[in-house]
Short mmCIF file of C-alpha atoms and ligand atoms in Angstrom, two decimals:
data_model
loop_
_atom_site.label_atom_id
_atom_site.label_comp_id
_atom_site.label_asym_id
_atom_site.label_seq_id
_atom_site.Cartn_x
_atom_site.Cartn_y
_atom_site.Cartn_z
CA MET G 211 3.25 42.59 28.90
CA THR G 212 2.22 39.88 26.48
CA PRO G 213 -1.52 39.30 26.05
CA ALA G 214 -3.11 36.50 28.05
CA ALA G 215 -3.76 34.03 25.27
CA TYR G 216 -1.61 34.43 22.21
CA ALA G 217 -0.38 32.46 19.25
CA VAL G 218 3.14 32.80 17.97
CA LEU G 219 3.36 32.14 14.25
CA ASN G 220 6.80 31.17 13.04
CA LEU G 221 6.62 32.30 9.46
CA ASP G 222 10.15 31.17 8.61
CA ALA G 223 8.94 27.68 9.35
CA VAL G 224 6.37 27.98 6.55
CA GLN G 225 9.18 28.53 4.07
CA HIS G 226 11.15 25.66 5.52
CA ASN G 227 8.11 23.41 5.12
CA LEU G 228 7.63 24.55 1.53
CA SER G 229 11.24 23.58 0.83
CA LYS G 230 10.47 20.19 2.34
CA VAL G 231 7.61 19.81 -0.15
CA ARG G 232 9.98 20.70 -2.96
CA SER G 233 12.57 18.17 -1.86
CA ARG G 234 9.93 15.42 -1.70
CA ALA G 235 8.43 16.38 -5.06
CA PRO G 236 11.27 18.05 -6.98
CA ASP G 237 9.58 17.85 -10.36
CA ALA G 238 6.16 19.04 -9.27
CA LYS G 239 4.68 22.49 -9.10
CA VAL G 240 3.30 23.38 -5.70
CA MET G 241 -0.25 24.54 -5.15
CA ALA G 242 -0.20 25.67 -1.52
CA VAL G 243 -3.51 25.02 0.21
CA ILE G 244 -4.44 28.00 2.39
CA LYS G 245 -8.19 27.46 2.78
CA ALA G 246 -9.98 28.06 6.10
CA ASN G 247 -7.94 31.16 6.84
CA GLY G 248 -4.71 29.35 6.15
CA TYR G 249 -5.66 26.49 8.48
CA GLY G 250 -6.30 29.07 11.17
CA HIS G 251 -2.92 30.79 10.76
CA GLY G 252 -4.21 33.79 8.78
CA MET G 253 -4.59 33.34 5.04
CA LEU G 254 -2.88 36.53 3.90
CA ARG G 255 0.16 36.24 6.13
CA ILE G 256 0.61 32.62 5.09
CA ALA G 257 0.24 33.55 1.42
CA GLU G 258 2.86 36.20 1.95
CA ALA G 259 5.22 33.66 3.49
CA LEU G 260 4.48 31.35 0.55
CA GLN G 261 5.18 33.82 -2.27
CA GLN G 262 7.46 31.15 -3.77
CA ALA G 263 4.58 28.70 -4.24
CA ASP G 264 3.50 28.16 -7.84
CA ALA G 265 -0.19 28.55 -7.04
CA PHE G 266 -2.60 28.77 -4.14
CA ALA G 267 -5.71 26.74 -3.42
CA VAL G 268 -8.66 27.88 -1.35
CA ALA G 269 -12.01 26.22 -0.77
CA ARG G 270 -14.43 29.04 -1.53
CA VAL G 271 -14.82 31.81 -4.05
CA ASP G 272 -14.76 34.55 -1.39
CA GLU G 273 -11.40 33.26 -0.12
CA GLY G 274 -9.99 33.52 -3.63
CA ILE G 275 -11.33 37.03 -4.07
CA ARG G 276 -9.76 38.12 -0.79
CA LEU G 277 -6.42 36.77 -1.92
CA ARG G 278 -6.70 38.47 -5.32
CA LYS G 279 -7.75 41.78 -3.78
CA ALA G 280 -4.71 41.59 -1.51
CA GLY G 281 -2.62 41.68 -4.67
CA PHE G 282 -1.50 38.09 -5.15
CA LYS G 283 -0.91 37.38 -8.82
CA HIS G 284 -0.51 33.61 -8.50
CA ARG G 285 -2.88 31.08 -9.97
CA ILE G 286 -5.55 30.51 -7.36
CA ALA G 287 -7.68 27.37 -7.53
CA VAL G 288 -11.08 27.31 -5.86
CA LEU G 289 -11.44 23.72 -4.68
CA GLU G 290 -15.21 23.74 -4.28
CA GLY G 291 -15.66 25.54 -7.57
CA PHE G 292 -18.84 27.57 -8.07
CA THR G 293 -22.51 26.81 -7.48
CA CYS G 294 -24.22 29.48 -9.57
CA GLY G 295 -23.68 31.80 -12.51
CA GLU G 296 -22.86 34.76 -10.26
CA GLU G 297 -20.02 32.84 -8.69
CA LEU G 298 -18.74 31.84 -12.10
CA ASP G 299 -18.77 35.51 -13.06
CA GLU G 300 -16.65 36.22 -9.99
CA LEU G 301 -14.21 33.46 -10.87
CA LEU G 302 -13.87 34.97 -14.33
CA HIS G 303 -13.59 38.51 -13.07
CA TYR G 304 -10.89 37.68 -10.53
CA GLN G 305 -9.21 35.11 -12.77
CA LEU G 306 -9.58 32.24 -10.33
CA ASP G 307 -9.28 28.59 -11.42
CA ALA G 308 -12.49 26.62 -10.99
CA VAL G 309 -12.59 23.03 -9.85
CA VAL G 310 -15.40 21.46 -11.85
CA HIS G 311 -16.90 18.45 -10.13
CA SER G 312 -20.61 18.35 -10.95
CA LEU G 313 -23.15 18.32 -13.75
CA THR G 314 -24.69 21.48 -12.34
CA GLN G 315 -21.43 23.30 -12.93
CA LEU G 316 -21.25 21.99 -16.50
CA GLU G 317 -24.75 23.29 -17.13
CA ILE G 318 -23.82 26.70 -15.76
CA PHE G 319 -20.83 26.85 -18.11
CA GLU G 320 -23.03 25.82 -21.03
CA ALA G 321 -25.68 28.40 -20.15
CA VAL G 322 -23.03 31.10 -20.31
CA ARG G 323 -22.02 29.84 -23.74
CA LEU G 324 -25.60 30.17 -24.90
CA SER G 325 -26.24 33.53 -23.31
CA SER G 326 -25.90 36.84 -25.08
CA ARG G 327 -22.52 37.55 -23.53
CA GLN G 328 -19.80 36.81 -25.99
CA ALA G 329 -17.53 34.31 -24.41
CA GLY G 330 -13.91 35.23 -24.20
CA THR G 331 -14.40 38.91 -24.85
CA GLU G 332 -15.86 40.40 -21.71
CA HIS G 333 -14.19 38.10 -19.22
CA GLY G 334 -11.50 35.99 -20.78
CA ALA G 335 -11.63 32.29 -20.19
CA CYS G 336 -11.72 30.33 -16.98
CA ALA G 337 -8.97 27.84 -16.10
CA VAL G 338 -10.55 24.59 -15.02
CA TRP G 339 -9.52 21.60 -12.90
CA LEU G 340 -11.81 18.75 -13.81
CA LYS G 341 -12.16 16.52 -10.79
CA LEU G 342 -12.37 12.76 -10.80
CA ASP G 343 -14.04 11.04 -7.88
CA SER G 344 -11.60 8.15 -7.62
CA GLY G 345 -13.01 6.78 -4.38
CA MET G 346 -13.44 9.59 -1.88
CA ASN G 347 -17.12 9.80 -2.78
CA ARG G 348 -17.36 13.47 -2.09
CA LEU G 349 -16.83 15.85 -5.01
CA GLY G 350 -16.08 14.77 -8.56
CA PHE G 351 -17.24 12.85 -11.58
CA LYS G 352 -17.13 9.08 -11.52
CA ALA G 353 -14.71 7.43 -13.93
CA LYS G 354 -17.53 6.36 -16.23
CA GLU G 355 -18.90 9.94 -16.40
CA PHE G 356 -15.52 11.58 -16.75
CA ASP G 357 -14.99 11.58 -20.49
CA ALA G 358 -18.47 12.93 -21.20
CA ALA G 359 -17.85 15.76 -18.75
CA TYR G 360 -14.47 16.44 -20.33
CA GLN G 361 -15.93 16.58 -23.83
CA ARG G 362 -18.72 18.91 -22.77
CA LEU G 363 -16.28 21.25 -21.03
CA ASN G 364 -14.13 21.18 -24.12
CA GLN G 365 -17.02 22.62 -26.08
CA CYS G 366 -17.37 25.61 -23.76
CA ALA G 367 -15.70 28.68 -25.18
CA LEU G 368 -15.32 30.07 -21.65
CA VAL G 369 -13.10 27.18 -20.62
CA LYS G 370 -9.40 27.73 -21.02
CA GLN G 371 -7.56 24.90 -22.77
CA PRO G 372 -6.16 22.51 -21.93
CA ILE G 373 -8.31 21.38 -19.02
CA SER G 374 -6.33 20.34 -15.93
CA LEU G 375 -7.15 17.11 -14.14
CA MET G 376 -7.30 16.27 -10.47
CA THR G 377 -8.47 13.85 -7.81
CA HIS G 378 -8.29 13.70 -4.02
CA PHE G 379 -7.33 10.86 -1.66
CA ALA G 380 -9.56 9.44 1.03
CA CYS G 381 -7.08 7.32 3.02
CA ALA G 382 -3.57 8.51 2.19
CA ASP G 383 -2.79 8.95 5.89
CA ASP G 384 -2.98 5.17 6.31
CA PHE G 385 0.00 3.33 4.82
CA ASN G 386 -1.74 -0.01 5.24
CA ASP G 387 -4.78 0.94 3.19
CA ASP G 388 -4.35 0.02 -0.47
CA LYS G 389 -7.22 2.31 -1.43
CA THR G 390 -4.69 5.02 -2.23
CA LEU G 391 -2.97 2.81 -4.83
CA LYS G 392 -6.37 2.02 -6.32
CA GLN G 393 -7.22 5.72 -6.49
CA ILE G 394 -3.87 6.46 -8.15
CA SER G 395 -4.35 3.80 -10.83
CA LEU G 396 -7.95 4.73 -11.50
CA PHE G 397 -6.91 8.36 -11.94
CA ASN G 398 -4.00 7.47 -14.22
CA GLU G 399 -6.18 5.22 -16.35
CA THR G 400 -9.01 7.71 -16.56
CA VAL G 401 -6.92 10.70 -17.64
CA ALA G 402 -4.49 8.73 -19.83
CA GLY G 403 -5.70 10.24 -23.10
CA TYR G 404 -5.79 13.89 -22.08
CA THR G 405 -3.11 16.53 -22.39
CA GLY G 406 -3.82 18.70 -19.36
CA GLU G 407 -1.73 18.88 -16.20
CA ARG G 408 -2.48 16.45 -13.40
CA SER G 409 -2.72 16.73 -9.64
CA MET G 410 -3.32 14.13 -6.94
CA ALA G 411 -1.21 14.47 -3.82
CA ASN G 412 -2.18 16.21 -0.59
CA SER G 413 0.35 16.27 2.28
CA ALA G 414 -0.08 12.57 3.01
CA GLY G 415 0.44 11.78 -0.67
CA ILE G 416 3.57 13.93 -0.84
CA LEU G 417 5.09 12.37 2.26
CA GLY G 418 3.84 8.83 1.91
CA TRP G 419 2.94 7.89 -1.67
CA GLU G 420 5.60 8.63 -4.22
CA GLN G 421 3.38 7.17 -6.95
CA SER G 422 0.98 10.05 -6.41
CA LEU G 423 3.49 12.75 -7.35
CA THR G 424 2.67 14.27 -10.70
CA ASP G 425 2.61 17.74 -12.35
CA TRP G 426 1.13 19.50 -9.33
CA VAL G 427 1.07 18.69 -5.63
CA ARG G 428 -1.39 20.23 -3.18
CA PRO G 429 0.15 20.38 0.30
CA GLY G 430 -1.94 21.78 3.11
CA VAL G 431 -1.27 20.70 6.65
CA MET G 432 2.43 19.95 6.17
CA LEU G 433 3.09 23.59 5.23
CA TYR G 434 2.02 24.45 8.76
CA GLY G 435 4.52 21.93 10.12
CA ILE G 436 1.90 19.37 11.08
CA SER G 437 1.99 15.68 10.27
CA PRO G 438 -0.93 14.32 8.20
CA PHE G 439 -0.36 10.92 9.82
CA PRO G 440 -1.90 9.83 13.11
CA ASP G 441 1.28 8.27 14.49
CA SER G 442 3.93 10.91 13.88
CA THR G 443 4.61 14.56 14.50
CA GLY G 444 5.62 17.14 11.95
CA GLN G 445 8.97 17.46 13.67
CA GLN G 446 9.64 13.74 13.22
CA LEU G 447 9.01 14.22 9.50
CA GLY G 448 11.49 17.09 9.28
CA LEU G 449 8.82 19.79 9.31
CA ARG G 450 8.84 22.84 11.55
CA PRO G 451 5.65 23.69 13.43
CA VAL G 452 4.35 27.15 12.59
CA MET G 453 1.87 27.80 15.38
CA GLU G 454 2.52 27.89 19.10
CA LEU G 455 -0.33 28.59 21.51
CA HIS G 456 0.53 30.27 24.79
CA SER G 457 -1.08 31.83 27.81
CA ARG G 458 -0.25 32.34 31.47
CA LEU G 459 -1.30 31.41 34.95
CA ILE G 460 -3.86 33.77 36.44
CA ALA G 461 -4.20 32.06 39.83
CA VAL G 462 -2.45 29.43 41.92
CA LYS G 463 -4.03 27.73 44.91
CA GLN G 464 -3.78 24.78 47.24
CA ILE G 465 -6.45 22.10 47.10
CA GLU G 466 -7.11 19.20 49.43
CA ALA G 467 -8.07 15.57 48.99
CA GLY G 468 -11.80 15.42 48.26
CA ASP G 469 -12.00 18.84 46.59
CA THR G 470 -13.61 18.77 43.18
CA VAL G 471 -12.53 21.10 40.40
CA GLY G 472 -14.51 22.83 37.70
CA TYR G 473 -17.92 22.45 36.06
CA GLY G 474 -19.76 19.31 36.96
CA GLY G 475 -17.28 18.67 39.75
CA SER G 476 -16.06 15.89 37.53
CA TRP G 477 -12.49 15.80 38.84
CA THR G 478 -11.78 14.96 42.45
CA CYS G 479 -8.50 15.74 44.12
CA GLU G 480 -6.90 12.66 45.73
CA ARG G 481 -4.03 14.28 47.65
CA PRO G 482 -3.16 17.83 48.60
CA THR G 483 -1.66 19.64 45.66
CA THR G 484 -1.09 22.99 44.01
CA MET G 485 -3.51 23.89 41.26
CA GLY G 486 -2.92 26.41 38.53
CA ILE G 487 -5.62 28.26 36.61
CA VAL G 488 -4.63 29.19 33.04
CA ALA G 489 -6.24 31.89 30.91
CA ILE G 490 -7.23 29.79 27.93
CA GLY G 491 -10.40 27.87 27.13
CA TYR G 492 -12.62 26.68 24.36
CA GLY G 493 -13.49 30.32 23.66
CA ASP G 494 -9.91 30.60 22.44
CA GLY G 495 -10.01 27.34 20.55
CA TYR G 496 -8.46 25.10 23.18
CA PRO G 497 -10.34 21.82 22.69
CA ARG G 498 -13.34 21.38 24.98
CA TYR G 499 -12.85 17.62 24.93
CA ALA G 500 -9.21 17.57 26.03
CA LYS G 501 -9.15 14.77 28.59
CA VAL G 502 -7.91 14.92 32.15
CA GLY G 503 -4.18 14.31 31.89
CA THR G 504 -3.67 16.31 28.68
CA PRO G 505 -0.17 17.76 29.02
CA VAL G 506 0.31 21.50 29.47
CA LEU G 507 3.68 23.24 29.85
CA VAL G 508 3.86 25.56 32.85
CA ASN G 509 7.22 27.27 33.19
CA GLY G 510 8.42 24.76 30.63
CA ARG G 511 7.40 21.77 32.79
CA ARG G 512 4.76 19.23 31.77
CA VAL G 513 1.75 19.14 34.06
CA PRO G 514 -1.63 17.46 33.56
CA LEU G 515 -4.94 19.14 32.79
CA ILE G 516 -7.51 18.50 35.51
CA GLY G 517 -11.26 19.12 35.44
CA ARG G 518 -13.23 20.31 32.45
CA VAL G 519 -12.11 22.89 29.95
CA SER G 520 -14.14 26.08 30.48
CA MET G 521 -14.76 28.86 27.98
CA ASP G 522 -11.98 31.07 29.30
CA MET G 523 -9.91 28.90 31.59
CA ILE G 524 -8.38 25.53 32.19
CA THR G 525 -7.06 24.06 35.42
CA VAL G 526 -3.84 22.10 35.85
CA ASP G 527 -2.26 20.09 38.64
CA LEU G 528 1.09 21.73 39.34
CA GLY G 529 2.00 19.12 41.97
CA ALA G 530 2.55 19.38 45.71
CA GLY G 531 5.16 21.83 46.91
CA ILE G 532 5.57 23.51 43.56
CA HIS G 533 6.17 27.21 43.51
CA ALA G 534 4.35 29.02 40.75
CA GLN G 535 2.60 32.36 40.52
CA PRO G 536 0.15 34.32 38.42
CA GLY G 537 1.83 35.52 35.26
CA ASP G 538 3.96 32.41 34.83
CA PRO G 539 4.16 31.31 31.19
CA VAL G 540 2.07 28.45 29.87
CA THR G 541 2.30 26.66 26.53
CA LEU G 542 -0.69 24.75 25.24
CA TRP G 543 1.12 23.54 22.15
CA GLY G 544 4.44 24.49 20.61
CA GLU G 545 8.10 23.74 21.33
CA GLY G 546 8.24 20.57 23.43
CA LEU G 547 4.52 19.92 23.16
CA PRO G 548 3.41 18.99 19.64
CA VAL G 549 -0.11 19.90 18.60
CA GLU G 550 -0.39 16.34 17.27
CA GLU G 551 -0.09 15.08 20.86
CA ILE G 552 -2.81 17.42 22.10
CA ALA G 553 -5.06 16.25 19.26
CA LEU G 554 -4.73 12.65 20.46
CA TRP G 555 -5.68 13.69 24.00
CA ALA G 556 -8.74 15.48 22.63
CA ASP G 557 -9.82 12.65 20.29
CA THR G 558 -9.39 14.87 17.27
CA ILE G 559 -6.87 15.69 14.55
CA PRO G 560 -4.41 18.57 14.69
CA TYR G 561 -6.13 20.20 11.69
CA THR G 562 -9.13 21.07 13.87
CA LEU G 563 -6.98 22.52 16.64
CA VAL G 564 -5.13 25.03 14.49
CA CYS G 565 -8.25 25.85 12.44
CA GLY G 566 -10.19 26.43 15.64
CA VAL G 567 -8.04 29.13 17.25
CA THR G 568 -10.40 32.07 17.63
CA GLN G 569 -10.24 35.81 17.01
CA ARG G 570 -9.69 36.46 20.69
CA VAL G 571 -6.23 34.94 20.56
CA GLN G 572 -3.69 37.60 19.73
CA VAL G 573 -1.25 36.77 17.00
CA ILE G 574 2.44 37.48 17.25
CA GLU G 575 4.31 37.03 14.01
CA ASN G 576 7.79 35.68 14.43
CA ALA G 577 9.77 36.00 11.25
CA THR G 578 13.14 37.02 9.98
CA ILE G 579 11.82 37.19 6.43
CA THR G 580 11.49 40.72 5.25
CA LYS G 581 8.10 41.73 4.04
CA LYS G 582 7.70 43.61 0.84
C1 PLP N 654 -7.59 20.42 1.89
C2 PLP N 654 -7.19 19.83 0.61
C3 PLP N 654 -5.84 19.53 0.34
C4 PLP N 654 -4.75 19.64 1.37
O1 PLP N 654 -4.84 18.56 2.26
P1 PLP N 654 -3.78 18.34 3.44
O2 PLP N 654 -4.17 17.05 4.05
O3 PLP N 654 -3.99 19.48 4.39
O4 PLP N 654 -2.45 18.36 2.82
C5 PLP N 654 -5.54 19.09 -0.93
N1 PLP N 654 -6.49 18.92 -1.88
C6 PLP N 654 -7.80 19.16 -1.63
C7 PLP N 654 -8.81 18.93 -2.70
C8 PLP N 654 -8.19 19.61 -0.37
O5 PLP N 654 -9.48 19.83 -0.13
#
């Protein structure tokens, strides 16, 4: 018997989605973003499915080390870079690319240059992505600080030449916001004189802003078959969803008008109906704030969520006169029920839903690709 709550991961879909990236950006190299445990899908299995990517990107040093230790030989960029000398040592040791976005990081590089260690002998050099803050106002150097940072990095013997150049979009999921075009021109102007490779586009850039395509693209969410835009699904964009979340009914009962359901008694039954109890809850990563009415597939049929989401269970209105029984299959998102739609019902974005699936949920890999 299948486990109660389980996720099916369609790994062939990952490869399909990578090919979609390549067809949108045929001249670009692809840095596949697999941070946060591969957006909740399992970093190593996603990396395996993405062997054909030109590089990987993770957020943290420990994620990069895990990938390296698992034997991946690709370039691996650490998007948050390093915050201390020890982390820089790890980047060097594991040959991870550092994103350099702050003065503190420059100073750490320069301290290494001045220290007794002979640069370039013990460790080799570190490949660097120098990051411009073109308007996101999160990580990166401002345009007016950029050249000074570039020149200082250039002086560091530990820094591999040439320095690569990147920026990140704040609003690329909104076609009506011209901020993206401003970010693109500011980036192009700022890096005009340098020789290194360039990278701007995330998924929304790849799918929506052709002007942002340059040497490297950095797709994340679209590789998992999810749309970066609020008003479309991955499927509508020609992507194939990777994750399906399933469970089953564990009880079915009749309720009467006036009965309330669940914690807080917040939902009141208006007419006699059949209620189903499903073994999935926020302890599995099903969103606690999914509203009453959120669609759930029971035996392939859409029924509405009723009452509050509990840790281990949700309740659904199966409808009067419906025959259903414990063990019947339930889909929380997947074929016929896009995760993007559930995200809207829960006032969130699909990124959080897939990232939030917990350890308790068993994973079933569905793939025809042969593993090495
Ligand atoms: C997460 C991230 C990406 C990928 O973004 P998606 O919207 O998932 O495609 C790209 N670049 C940087 C710097 C990121 O942090």
